[in-house]
């Protein structure tokens, strides 16, 4: 699937009527599995990127180069559209322009830019926001940098949990007026808050990990929520599996005693081994028995 087709698929989700729950993806294998299972969308989160690339918690240490190169590897491996959490854009508004350029070239279907102050300020124990004007400047820079008009730009705000609902709505309204394609809200806890957001805006809504009160997909769809992120369980599951396997090996288990391993059929499928063999025969003259 061409990059523009992937971006068109994401736009179709945003302008549909259902609330889609994306697959958390972070490398070539995870995106292929999600694609094979029929997910409509992948989400490449900043926290999972930090885990997959650095082995670090989400403390804003990852660089744009590392993020975009990982996105490039995933775009090569599977056709699944991916929405990338581009955090704060890795600097000021000019850095945001560069972020959009790199992720667009790497094959992202869309990206989010948020108004959280990152990295965390010295002496600040709690998350902080940049000013509304600076946040709007970043959004305008992101839109200005976009070469492919089908690339989805999402304005993200964490104001609901950091400052107030009114502030979150004011920021979202400004981002909408600037021309973003969707609005991403984190920290929304109640139906009343979501109803107020939905009433004050018109764009498709992206939601981060809805709490129990809001984990009703039909209700979310009625409120114009088109994407609801549900955390990043796959990388946690993969970490547990690797830890369990290595622990068993370290304790002396023989290869045939190991459990929970992918079957040969599954490994062949996710590595596309049949296709590789076809190419070896076609281009290298190699015949497999």
mmCIF file of C-alpha atoms in Angstrom:
data_model
loop_
_atom_site.group_PDB
_atom_site.id
_atom_site.type_symbol
_atom_site.label_atom_id
_atom_site.label_comp_id
_atom_site.label_asym_id
_atom_site.label_seq_id
_atom_site.Cartn_x
_atom_site.Cartn_y
_atom_site.Cartn_z
ATOM 1 C CA UNK A 1 0.000 0.000 0.000
ATOM 2 C CA UNK A 2 1.411 3.390 -1.006
ATOM 3 C CA UNK A 3 1.990 5.942 1.715
ATOM 4 C CA UNK A 4 -0.807 8.146 0.401
ATOM 5 C CA UNK A 5 -3.167 5.165 0.523
ATOM 6 C CA UNK A 6 -2.192 4.569 4.156
ATOM 7 C CA UNK A 7 -2.904 8.182 4.953
ATOM 8 C CA UNK A 8 -6.203 7.936 3.144
ATOM 9 C CA UNK A 9 -7.080 4.914 5.274
ATOM 10 C CA UNK A 10 -6.409 6.914 8.442
ATOM 11 C CA UNK A 11 -8.534 9.766 7.127
ATOM 12 C CA UNK A 12 -11.340 7.302 6.412
ATOM 13 C CA UNK A 13 -11.201 6.169 10.039
ATOM 14 C CA UNK A 14 -11.378 9.760 11.271
ATOM 15 C CA UNK A 15 -14.361 10.513 9.060
ATOM 16 C CA UNK A 16 -16.151 7.229 9.722
ATOM 17 C CA UNK A 17 -18.733 6.518 12.386
ATOM 18 C CA UNK A 18 -16.992 3.922 14.559
ATOM 19 C CA UNK A 19 -14.487 4.175 17.396
ATOM 20 C CA UNK A 20 -11.372 2.271 16.321
ATOM 21 C CA UNK A 21 -8.971 0.738 18.844
ATOM 22 C CA UNK A 22 -5.505 0.726 17.257
ATOM 23 C CA UNK A 23 -2.774 -1.843 17.761
ATOM 24 C CA UNK A 24 0.244 -0.647 19.709
ATOM 25 C CA UNK A 25 3.179 -1.247 17.340
ATOM 26 C CA UNK A 26 6.865 -0.597 17.826
ATOM 27 C CA UNK A 27 8.947 -2.676 15.368
ATOM 28 C CA UNK A 28 8.779 -4.662 12.130
ATOM 29 C CA UNK A 29 7.445 -7.830 13.750
ATOM 30 C CA UNK A 30 4.750 -6.152 15.857
ATOM 31 C CA UNK A 31 3.377 -4.162 12.908
ATOM 32 C CA UNK A 32 3.267 -7.254 10.705
ATOM 33 C CA UNK A 33 1.367 -9.173 13.362
ATOM 34 C CA UNK A 34 -1.119 -6.306 13.737
ATOM 35 C CA UNK A 35 -1.535 -6.093 9.962
ATOM 36 C CA UNK A 36 -2.042 -9.859 9.637
ATOM 37 C CA UNK A 37 -4.669 -9.816 12.391
ATOM 38 C CA UNK A 38 -6.710 -7.204 10.559
ATOM 39 C CA UNK A 39 -6.187 -4.101 12.678
ATOM 40 C CA UNK A 40 -7.219 -0.956 10.850
ATOM 41 C CA UNK A 41 -4.551 1.221 12.452
ATOM 42 C CA UNK A 42 -1.304 1.086 14.369
ATOM 43 C CA UNK A 43 -0.308 3.507 17.132
ATOM 44 C CA UNK A 44 3.390 4.188 17.679
ATOM 45 C CA UNK A 45 3.485 5.798 21.107
ATOM 46 C CA UNK A 46 6.299 7.866 22.500
ATOM 47 C CA UNK A 47 6.539 5.708 25.606
ATOM 48 C CA UNK A 48 6.696 2.459 23.657
ATOM 49 C CA UNK A 49 9.253 4.001 21.288
ATOM 50 C CA UNK A 50 11.447 4.815 24.268
ATOM 51 C CA UNK A 51 11.109 1.244 25.536
ATOM 52 C CA UNK A 52 11.772 -0.395 22.159
ATOM 53 C CA UNK A 53 14.656 1.822 21.090
ATOM 54 C CA UNK A 54 16.355 2.854 24.335
ATOM 55 C CA UNK A 55 15.062 0.458 26.958
ATOM 56 C CA UNK A 56 14.212 3.572 28.986
ATOM 57 C CA UNK A 57 10.983 4.849 30.546
ATOM 58 C CA UNK A 58 9.144 7.709 28.891
ATOM 59 C CA UNK A 59 11.346 10.590 30.064
ATOM 60 C CA UNK A 60 11.750 12.433 26.730
ATOM 61 C CA UNK A 61 15.238 11.109 25.996
ATOM 62 C CA UNK A 62 14.470 9.682 22.577
ATOM 63 C CA UNK A 63 15.479 11.764 19.558
ATOM 64 C CA UNK A 64 13.612 12.602 16.374
ATOM 65 C CA UNK A 65 16.151 10.629 14.326
ATOM 66 C CA UNK A 66 15.575 7.494 16.397
ATOM 67 C CA UNK A 67 11.787 7.847 16.223
ATOM 68 C CA UNK A 68 11.644 8.502 12.490
ATOM 69 C CA UNK A 69 14.057 5.675 11.647
ATOM 70 C CA UNK A 70 11.950 3.220 13.635
ATOM 71 C CA UNK A 71 8.865 4.466 11.789
ATOM 72 C CA UNK A 72 10.697 3.974 8.501
ATOM 73 C CA UNK A 73 11.487 0.356 9.421
ATOM 74 C CA UNK A 74 7.847 -0.301 10.251
ATOM 75 C CA UNK A 75 6.572 1.349 7.067
ATOM 76 C CA UNK A 76 8.854 -0.919 5.061
ATOM 77 C CA UNK A 77 7.674 -4.031 6.894
ATOM 78 C CA UNK A 78 3.899 -3.669 6.584
ATOM 79 C CA UNK A 79 1.206 -1.577 4.932
ATOM 80 C CA UNK A 80 -0.715 -0.879 8.140
ATOM 81 C CA UNK A 81 -1.318 2.875 8.582
ATOM 82 C CA UNK A 82 0.461 4.212 11.676
ATOM 83 C CA UNK A 83 -0.361 7.248 13.788
ATOM 84 C CA UNK A 84 2.846 8.440 15.484
ATOM 85 C CA UNK A 85 2.992 10.124 18.861
ATOM 86 C CA UNK A 86 5.517 12.857 18.025
ATOM 87 C CA UNK A 87 5.400 14.238 21.573
ATOM 88 C CA UNK A 88 6.236 17.974 21.652
ATOM 89 C CA UNK A 89 7.890 17.906 18.237
ATOM 90 C CA UNK A 90 11.367 17.686 19.776
ATOM 91 C CA UNK A 91 11.851 21.370 20.404
ATOM 92 C CA UNK A 92 10.258 24.659 19.408
ATOM 93 C CA UNK A 93 8.026 25.365 16.424
ATOM 94 C CA UNK A 94 10.927 25.154 13.965
ATOM 95 C CA UNK A 95 11.842 21.738 15.371
ATOM 96 C CA UNK A 96 8.217 20.751 14.877
ATOM 97 C CA UNK A 97 8.554 21.544 11.159
ATOM 98 C CA UNK A 98 11.527 19.194 10.967
ATOM 99 C CA UNK A 99 9.617 16.528 12.886
ATOM 100 C CA UNK A 100 6.762 16.626 10.387
ATOM 101 C CA UNK A 101 9.151 16.468 7.443
ATOM 102 C CA UNK A 102 11.016 13.463 8.816
ATOM 103 C CA UNK A 103 7.941 11.472 9.822
ATOM 104 C CA UNK A 104 6.206 12.230 6.538
ATOM 105 C CA UNK A 105 9.260 10.958 4.654
ATOM 106 C CA UNK A 106 9.399 7.895 6.920
ATOM 107 C CA UNK A 107 5.921 6.783 5.897
ATOM 108 C CA UNK A 108 3.780 7.771 8.877
ATOM 109 C CA UNK A 109 0.076 8.043 8.109
ATOM 110 C CA UNK A 110 -0.297 10.765 10.689
ATOM 111 C CA UNK A 111 1.270 12.306 13.764
ATOM 112 C CA UNK A 112 0.312 14.112 16.929
ATOM 113 C CA UNK A 113 1.893 17.253 18.363
ATOM 114 C CA UNK A 114 1.180 18.019 22.014
ATOM 115 C CA UNK A 115 1.329 21.078 24.252
ATOM 116 C CA UNK A 116 3.032 19.439 27.234
ATOM 117 C CA UNK A 117 6.265 21.075 28.346
ATOM 118 C CA UNK A 118 8.968 18.545 27.479
ATOM 119 C CA UNK A 119 11.525 17.685 28.701
ATOM 120 C CA UNK A 120 10.266 18.178 32.230
ATOM 121 C CA UNK A 121 11.373 21.469 33.759
ATOM 122 C CA UNK A 122 13.932 21.561 36.572
ATOM 123 C CA UNK A 123 12.263 21.254 39.962
ATOM 124 C CA UNK A 124 8.796 20.592 38.508
ATOM 125 C CA UNK A 125 7.334 17.448 40.032
ATOM 126 C CA UNK A 126 4.121 17.587 37.993
ATOM 127 C CA UNK A 127 3.574 17.898 34.226
ATOM 128 C CA UNK A 128 3.363 21.423 32.849
ATOM 129 C CA UNK A 129 1.970 22.967 29.679
ATOM 130 C CA UNK A 130 3.494 25.417 27.257
ATOM 131 C CA UNK A 131 1.425 28.550 26.710
ATOM 132 C CA UNK A 132 -1.568 28.478 24.387
ATOM 133 C CA UNK A 133 0.226 30.800 21.983
ATOM 134 C CA UNK A 134 3.294 28.552 21.834
ATOM 135 C CA UNK A 135 1.135 25.478 21.396
ATOM 136 C CA UNK A 136 -0.733 27.144 18.553
ATOM 137 C CA UNK A 137 2.562 28.187 16.983
ATOM 138 C CA UNK A 138 3.695 24.567 16.979
ATOM 139 C CA UNK A 139 0.470 23.449 15.338
ATOM 140 C CA UNK A 140 0.782 26.107 12.644
ATOM 141 C CA UNK A 141 4.386 25.085 12.023
ATOM 142 C CA UNK A 142 3.359 21.433 11.703
ATOM 143 C CA UNK A 143 0.701 22.281 9.136
ATOM 144 C CA UNK A 144 3.101 24.507 7.220
ATOM 145 C CA UNK A 145 5.699 21.727 7.011
ATOM 146 C CA UNK A 146 3.334 19.156 5.514
ATOM 147 C CA UNK A 147 4.113 18.451 1.856
ATOM 148 C CA UNK A 148 1.593 15.654 1.325
ATOM 149 C CA UNK A 149 -1.864 17.075 2.093
ATOM 150 C CA UNK A 150 -3.076 13.567 2.947
ATOM 151 C CA UNK A 151 -0.725 13.363 5.957
ATOM 152 C CA UNK A 152 -2.873 13.595 9.084
ATOM 153 C CA UNK A 153 -1.880 16.248 11.663
ATOM 154 C CA UNK A 154 -3.470 15.865 15.092
ATOM 155 C CA UNK A 155 -3.381 18.586 17.735
ATOM 156 C CA UNK A 156 -3.002 17.074 21.189
ATOM 157 C CA UNK A 157 -3.609 18.647 24.589
ATOM 158 C CA UNK A 158 -3.169 17.340 28.109
ATOM 159 C CA UNK A 159 -4.747 20.441 29.629
ATOM 160 C CA UNK A 160 -7.776 18.602 31.003
ATOM 161 C CA UNK A 161 -5.593 16.872 33.590
ATOM 162 C CA UNK A 162 -2.991 19.622 34.043
ATOM 163 C CA UNK A 163 -4.881 22.927 34.055
ATOM 164 C CA UNK A 164 -8.629 22.715 33.440
ATOM 165 C CA UNK A 165 -11.351 21.504 31.117
ATOM 166 C CA UNK A 166 -11.957 25.061 29.958
ATOM 167 C CA UNK A 167 -8.289 25.434 29.052
ATOM 168 C CA UNK A 168 -8.348 22.133 27.160
ATOM 169 C CA UNK A 169 -11.355 23.296 25.150
ATOM 170 C CA UNK A 170 -9.809 26.709 24.428
ATOM 171 C CA UNK A 171 -6.624 25.092 23.153
ATOM 172 C CA UNK A 172 -8.550 22.564 21.066
ATOM 173 C CA UNK A 173 -10.716 25.257 19.510
ATOM 174 C CA UNK A 174 -7.583 27.201 18.543
ATOM 175 C CA UNK A 175 -5.951 24.112 17.028
ATOM 176 C CA UNK A 176 -9.135 23.342 15.116
ATOM 177 C CA UNK A 177 -9.269 26.870 13.734
ATOM 178 C CA UNK A 178 -5.640 26.547 12.617
ATOM 179 C CA UNK A 179 -6.567 23.574 10.419
ATOM 180 C CA UNK A 180 -5.624 20.317 12.162
ATOM 181 C CA UNK A 181 -7.349 17.132 11.028
ATOM 182 C CA UNK A 182 -8.275 15.818 14.471
ATOM 183 C CA UNK A 183 -7.981 16.602 18.188
ATOM 184 C CA UNK A 184 -6.311 14.355 20.753
ATOM 185 C CA UNK A 185 -7.309 14.645 24.411
ATOM 186 C CA UNK A 186 -5.657 12.996 27.404
ATOM 187 C CA UNK A 187 -6.767 13.191 31.011
ATOM 188 C CA UNK A 188 -10.519 13.210 30.317
ATOM 189 C CA UNK A 189 -12.185 11.307 33.163
ATOM 190 C CA UNK A 190 -15.960 11.760 32.922
ATOM 191 C CA UNK A 191 -18.791 11.727 30.418
ATOM 192 C CA UNK A 192 -19.617 15.313 31.302
ATOM 193 C CA UNK A 193 -16.104 16.390 30.339
ATOM 194 C CA UNK A 194 -16.255 14.512 27.052
ATOM 195 C CA UNK A 195 -19.701 15.913 26.278
ATOM 196 C CA UNK A 196 -18.414 19.457 26.821
ATOM 197 C CA UNK A 197 -15.442 18.805 24.538
ATOM 198 C CA UNK A 198 -17.632 17.271 21.854
ATOM 199 C CA UNK A 199 -20.100 20.176 22.002
ATOM 200 C CA UNK A 200 -17.370 22.826 21.721
ATOM 201 C CA UNK A 201 -15.513 21.251 18.777
ATOM 202 C CA UNK A 202 -16.368 19.719 15.414
ATOM 203 C CA UNK A 203 -13.337 17.626 14.444
ATOM 204 C CA UNK A 204 -12.809 13.876 14.972
ATOM 205 C CA UNK A 205 -11.500 13.104 18.451
ATOM 206 C CA UNK A 206 -8.618 10.836 19.442
ATOM 207 C CA UNK A 207 -8.656 9.584 23.027
ATOM 208 C CA UNK A 208 -5.858 8.323 25.201
ATOM 209 C CA UNK A 209 -6.625 5.252 27.365
ATOM 210 C CA UNK A 210 -10.256 5.932 28.386
ATOM 211 C CA UNK A 211 -11.067 5.207 32.058
ATOM 212 C CA UNK A 212 -13.725 2.657 32.993
ATOM 213 C CA UNK A 213 -16.533 5.219 32.885
ATOM 214 C CA UNK A 214 -15.717 6.013 29.279
ATOM 215 C CA UNK A 215 -14.748 2.558 28.002
ATOM 216 C CA UNK A 216 -17.988 2.190 26.041
ATOM 217 C CA UNK A 217 -17.081 2.138 22.357
ATOM 218 C CA UNK A 218 -20.571 2.916 21.078
ATOM 219 C CA UNK A 219 -20.856 5.871 23.432
ATOM 220 C CA UNK A 220 -17.424 7.141 22.430
ATOM 221 C CA UNK A 221 -18.382 6.876 18.774
ATOM 222 C CA UNK A 222 -21.520 8.931 19.458
ATOM 223 C CA UNK A 223 -19.301 11.632 20.966
ATOM 224 C CA UNK A 224 -17.166 11.730 17.782
ATOM 225 C CA UNK A 225 -14.286 9.733 19.243
ATOM 226 C CA UNK A 226 -12.845 7.914 16.254
ATOM 227 C CA UNK A 227 -9.651 6.492 17.794
ATOM 228 C CA UNK A 228 -9.298 5.265 21.379
ATOM 229 C CA UNK A 229 -5.778 4.250 22.395
ATOM 230 C CA UNK A 230 -5.646 1.437 24.957
ATOM 231 C CA UNK A 231 -2.115 1.527 26.268
ATOM 232 C CA UNK A 232 0.816 -0.526 25.076
ATOM 233 C CA UNK A 233 0.264 -4.081 26.299
ATOM 234 C CA UNK A 234 2.081 -5.842 23.398
ATOM 235 C CA UNK A 235 5.560 -4.672 24.381
ATOM 236 C CA UNK A 236 4.869 -5.580 28.007
ATOM 237 C CA UNK A 237 3.765 -9.043 26.886
ATOM 238 C CA UNK A 238 6.876 -9.404 24.730
ATOM 239 C CA UNK A 239 9.089 -8.348 27.635
ATOM 240 C CA UNK A 240 7.485 -10.936 29.916
ATOM 241 C CA UNK A 241 7.948 -13.662 27.290
ATOM 242 C CA UNK A 242 11.620 -12.832 26.731
ATOM 243 C CA UNK A 243 12.274 -12.658 30.476
ATOM 244 C CA UNK A 244 10.572 -16.000 31.059
ATOM 245 C CA UNK A 245 12.468 -17.693 28.236
ATOM 246 C CA UNK A 246 15.876 -16.328 29.188
ATOM 247 C CA UNK A 247 15.263 -17.169 32.827
ATOM 248 C CA UNK A 248 14.540 -20.763 31.863
ATOM 249 C CA UNK A 249 17.666 -20.950 29.696
ATOM 250 C CA UNK A 250 19.767 -19.433 32.452
ATOM 251 C CA UNK A 251 18.385 -22.030 34.861
ATOM 252 C CA UNK A 252 19.536 -24.814 32.554
ATOM 253 C CA UNK A 253 16.465 -25.606 30.452
ATOM 254 C CA UNK A 254 17.179 -27.340 27.160
ATOM 255 C CA UNK A 255 15.716 -25.848 23.972
ATOM 256 C CA UNK A 256 13.037 -28.547 23.776
ATOM 257 C CA UNK A 257 11.933 -27.775 27.331
ATOM 258 C CA UNK A 258 11.074 -24.147 26.569
ATOM 259 C CA UNK A 259 7.399 -23.190 26.393
ATOM 260 C CA UNK A 260 5.454 -20.295 24.976
ATOM 261 C CA UNK A 261 7.534 -20.011 21.808
ATOM 262 C CA UNK A 262 6.157 -18.938 18.453
ATOM 263 C CA UNK A 263 5.586 -21.871 16.141
ATOM 264 C CA UNK A 264 7.691 -22.272 13.018
ATOM 265 C CA UNK A 265 4.574 -21.478 10.992
ATOM 266 C CA UNK A 266 4.053 -18.192 12.828
ATOM 267 C CA UNK A 267 7.710 -17.208 12.513
ATOM 268 C CA UNK A 268 7.649 -17.993 8.804
ATOM 269 C CA UNK A 269 4.514 -15.898 8.386
ATOM 270 C CA UNK A 270 5.734 -12.796 10.205
ATOM 271 C CA UNK A 271 9.141 -12.926 8.511
ATOM 272 C CA UNK A 272 7.478 -13.452 5.106
ATOM 273 C CA UNK A 273 9.808 -16.373 4.452
ATOM 274 C CA UNK A 274 7.780 -17.708 1.493
ATOM 275 C CA UNK A 275 8.123 -14.366 -0.270
ATOM 276 C CA UNK A 276 11.844 -14.254 0.476
ATOM 277 C CA UNK A 277 12.267 -17.741 -1.005
ATOM 278 C CA UNK A 278 10.386 -16.689 -4.128
ATOM 279 C CA UNK A 279 12.744 -13.756 -4.565
ATOM 280 C CA UNK A 280 15.779 -15.927 -3.970
ATOM 281 C CA UNK A 281 14.599 -18.241 -6.730
ATOM 282 C CA UNK A 282 13.748 -15.389 -9.083
ATOM 283 C CA UNK A 283 16.809 -13.204 -8.587
ATOM 284 C CA UNK A 284 19.512 -15.519 -7.198
ATOM 285 C CA UNK A 285 18.663 -18.736 -8.978
ATOM 286 C CA UNK A 286 18.256 -20.575 -5.672
ATOM 287 C CA UNK A 287 15.859 -23.501 -5.525
ATOM 288 C CA UNK A 288 14.515 -24.731 -2.184
ATOM 289 C CA UNK A 289 13.445 -28.330 -1.681
#
